[in-house]
Amino acid sequence: AQSVTQLDSHVSVSEGTPVLLRCNYSSSYSPSLFWYVQHPNKGLQLLLKYTSAATLVKGINGFEAEFKKSETSFHLTKPSAHMSDAAEYFCVVAGGTSYGKLTFGQGTILTVHP
Amino acid sequence: GAVVSQHPSRVICKSGTSVKIECRSLDFQATTMFWYRQFPKQSLMLMATSNEGSKATYEQGVEKDKFLINHASLTLSTLTVTSAHPEDSSFYICSARAPGREAYEQYFGPGTRLTVT
């Protein structure tokens, strides 16, 4: 079985300050981990993915995430928030016996203040 | 590339009626499509996986006779909610996977908001 927990339902930052969205996972297998972003009225967009290569993964729009097996974490960070980053973010785990099945976290709504 | 569309984006129907939601891959052929449901303030939950030309595989707890899935072509899958009830009101999202891609590489549609009155 696999699961993912996003530790914050809402995160609020000021423009230009760092972003940290936290995610912990549970998996019986070596997981593949992803972060997706969902803007209003738009489809989910893949930000970045970890698939057992480098533990620090760089994604689009300046986001990156670090896979820490000892902490079972895959937190998403960005050095400087932009107004356009305001959206809902989902941490996702895949793998195991249900090959290709994606298990989503509860989502974190990021608000960026001017 | 890799665009997935859904139609309609919003639908309101009366209790007891059926409603069909379409999911299309616009610029690629999707051998596999997925249907998810998202209740307010909750995460996306996989409902079923459909492969072109074969019966859908439903997740545990999802009524296959209520949520009819048809994947008749490589670019179109439909989800029909039969005899809808207010508790079926939700946000339905489809995704599609292109052949030759990793199993987890899915492209998502924008979702359909279903409200049953």
Short mmCIF file of N, CA and C in Angstrom, two decimals, chain A residues 34-85:
data_model
loop_
_atom_site.label_atom_id
_atom_site.label_comp_id
_atom_site.label_asym_id
_atom_site.label_seq_id
_atom_site.Cartn_x
_atom_site.Cartn_y
_atom_site.Cartn_z
N PHE A 34 5.92 12.65 -7.28
CA PHE A 34 5.65 13.75 -8.19
C PHE A 34 5.03 14.92 -7.43
N TRP A 35 5.20 16.09 -8.01
CA TRP A 35 4.42 17.25 -7.59
C TRP A 35 3.66 17.76 -8.82
N TYR A 36 2.35 17.95 -8.63
CA TYR A 36 1.50 18.52 -9.65
C TYR A 36 0.95 19.85 -9.14
N VAL A 37 0.67 20.75 -10.09
CA VAL A 37 0.05 22.03 -9.76
C VAL A 37 -1.28 22.13 -10.52
N GLN A 38 -2.27 22.69 -9.85
CA GLN A 38 -3.58 22.86 -10.48
C GLN A 38 -4.01 24.32 -10.34
N HIS A 39 -4.03 25.01 -11.47
CA HIS A 39 -4.56 26.37 -11.49
C HIS A 39 -6.06 26.29 -11.76
N PRO A 40 -6.81 27.28 -11.31
CA PRO A 40 -8.26 27.25 -11.52
C PRO A 40 -8.62 27.05 -12.99
N ASN A 41 -9.55 26.15 -13.23
CA ASN A 41 -10.05 25.87 -14.57
C ASN A 41 -9.00 25.33 -15.53
N LYS A 42 -7.91 24.82 -14.98
CA LYS A 42 -6.87 24.23 -15.83
C LYS A 42 -6.62 22.80 -15.35
N GLY A 43 -6.09 21.98 -16.25
CA GLY A 43 -5.75 20.61 -15.88
C GLY A 43 -4.52 20.57 -14.99
N LEU A 44 -4.38 19.48 -14.26
CA LEU A 44 -3.19 19.28 -13.44
C LEU A 44 -1.95 19.28 -14.32
N GLN A 45 -0.92 19.98 -13.86
CA GLN A 45 0.32 20.08 -14.63
C GLN A 45 1.46 19.50 -13.79
N LEU A 46 2.28 18.68 -14.43
CA LEU A 46 3.40 18.07 -13.72
C LEU A 46 4.49 19.11 -13.51
N LEU A 47 4.88 19.30 -12.24
CA LEU A 47 5.96 20.23 -11.91
C LEU A 47 7.32 19.53 -11.96
N LEU A 48 7.38 18.37 -11.34
CA LEU A 48 8.63 17.61 -11.31
C LEU A 48 8.36 16.19 -10.88
N LYS A 49 9.37 15.32 -11.09
CA LYS A 49 9.21 13.92 -10.71
C LYS A 49 10.53 13.35 -10.20
N TYR A 50 10.41 12.42 -9.27
CA TYR A 50 11.54 11.65 -8.77
C TYR A 50 11.29 10.19 -9.12
N THR A 51 12.29 9.59 -9.80
CA THR A 51 12.12 8.18 -10.18
C THR A 51 13.39 7.39 -9.91
N SER A 52 13.98 7.58 -8.75
CA SER A 52 15.14 6.83 -8.25
C SER A 52 16.47 7.25 -8.87
N ALA A 53 16.49 8.40 -9.46
CA ALA A 53 17.77 8.93 -9.94
C ALA A 53 18.29 9.93 -8.88
N ALA A 54 18.67 11.12 -9.28
CA ALA A 54 19.17 12.11 -8.34
C ALA A 54 18.11 12.47 -7.31
N THR A 55 18.52 12.61 -6.06
CA THR A 55 17.54 12.87 -4.99
C THR A 55 17.05 14.31 -5.00
N LEU A 56 17.84 15.23 -5.56
CA LEU A 56 17.38 16.61 -5.70
C LEU A 56 16.87 16.78 -7.12
N VAL A 57 15.61 17.08 -7.23
CA VAL A 57 14.97 17.12 -8.54
C VAL A 57 14.56 18.55 -8.85
N LYS A 58 14.91 19.00 -10.03
CA LYS A 58 14.52 20.34 -10.46
C LYS A 58 13.35 20.24 -11.42
N GLY A 59 12.41 21.16 -11.25
CA GLY A 59 11.23 21.13 -12.10
C GLY A 59 11.06 22.43 -12.86
N ILE A 60 9.85 22.63 -13.32
CA ILE A 60 9.58 23.85 -14.08
C ILE A 60 9.31 25.03 -13.15
N ASN A 61 9.43 26.22 -13.70
CA ASN A 61 9.12 27.46 -12.98
C ASN A 61 9.92 27.65 -11.70
N GLY A 62 11.13 27.11 -11.65
CA GLY A 62 12.02 27.34 -10.52
C GLY A 62 11.77 26.47 -9.30
N PHE A 63 10.85 25.54 -9.39
CA PHE A 63 10.58 24.63 -8.27
C PHE A 63 11.58 23.49 -8.23
N GLU A 64 11.84 23.01 -7.04
CA GLU A 64 12.64 21.81 -6.88
C GLU A 64 12.16 21.06 -5.64
N ALA A 65 12.53 19.79 -5.57
CA ALA A 65 12.14 18.95 -4.43
C ALA A 65 13.27 17.98 -4.13
N GLU A 66 13.39 17.63 -2.86
CA GLU A 66 14.44 16.71 -2.46
C GLU A 66 13.82 15.45 -1.86
N PHE A 67 14.21 14.32 -2.39
CA PHE A 67 13.76 13.03 -1.89
C PHE A 67 14.66 12.63 -0.72
N LYS A 68 14.07 12.45 0.46
CA LYS A 68 14.82 12.04 1.64
C LYS A 68 14.22 10.74 2.15
N LYS A 69 14.89 9.65 1.83
CA LYS A 69 14.35 8.34 2.19
C LYS A 69 14.28 8.17 3.71
N SER A 70 15.31 8.64 4.41
CA SER A 70 15.35 8.46 5.87
C SER A 70 14.19 9.18 6.56
N GLU A 71 13.72 10.26 5.94
CA GLU A 71 12.62 11.03 6.52
C GLU A 71 11.30 10.75 5.79
N THR A 72 11.32 9.92 4.80
CA THR A 72 10.15 9.64 3.93
C THR A 72 9.47 10.94 3.53
N SER A 73 10.29 11.88 3.07
CA SER A 73 9.74 13.18 2.71
C SER A 73 10.11 13.54 1.28
N PHE A 74 9.33 14.43 0.72
CA PHE A 74 9.55 14.93 -0.64
C PHE A 74 8.99 16.34 -0.69
N HIS A 75 9.64 17.24 0.03
CA HIS A 75 9.14 18.61 0.15
C HIS A 75 9.44 19.42 -1.11
N LEU A 76 8.52 20.31 -1.45
CA LEU A 76 8.66 21.17 -2.63
C LEU A 76 9.11 22.55 -2.19
N THR A 77 10.10 23.11 -2.87
CA THR A 77 10.61 24.42 -2.51
C THR A 77 10.79 25.30 -3.74
N LYS A 78 10.80 26.60 -3.47
CA LYS A 78 11.13 27.58 -4.50
C LYS A 78 11.75 28.77 -3.77
N PRO A 79 12.87 29.28 -4.25
CA PRO A 79 13.57 30.34 -3.51
C PRO A 79 12.78 31.64 -3.40
N SER A 80 12.02 31.95 -4.45
CA SER A 80 11.36 33.25 -4.47
C SER A 80 9.98 33.11 -5.13
N ALA A 81 8.95 33.35 -4.35
CA ALA A 81 7.59 33.16 -4.86
C ALA A 81 7.19 34.27 -5.82
N HIS A 82 6.40 33.87 -6.80
CA HIS A 82 5.84 34.82 -7.76
C HIS A 82 4.33 34.75 -7.67
N MET A 83 3.70 35.85 -8.01
CA MET A 83 2.23 35.89 -7.92
C MET A 83 1.60 34.76 -8.72
N SER A 84 2.20 34.42 -9.84
CA SER A 84 1.65 33.37 -10.70
C SER A 84 1.77 31.98 -10.09
N ASP A 85 2.49 31.86 -8.98
CA ASP A 85 2.60 30.55 -8.32
C ASP A 85 1.38 30.20 -7.49
#
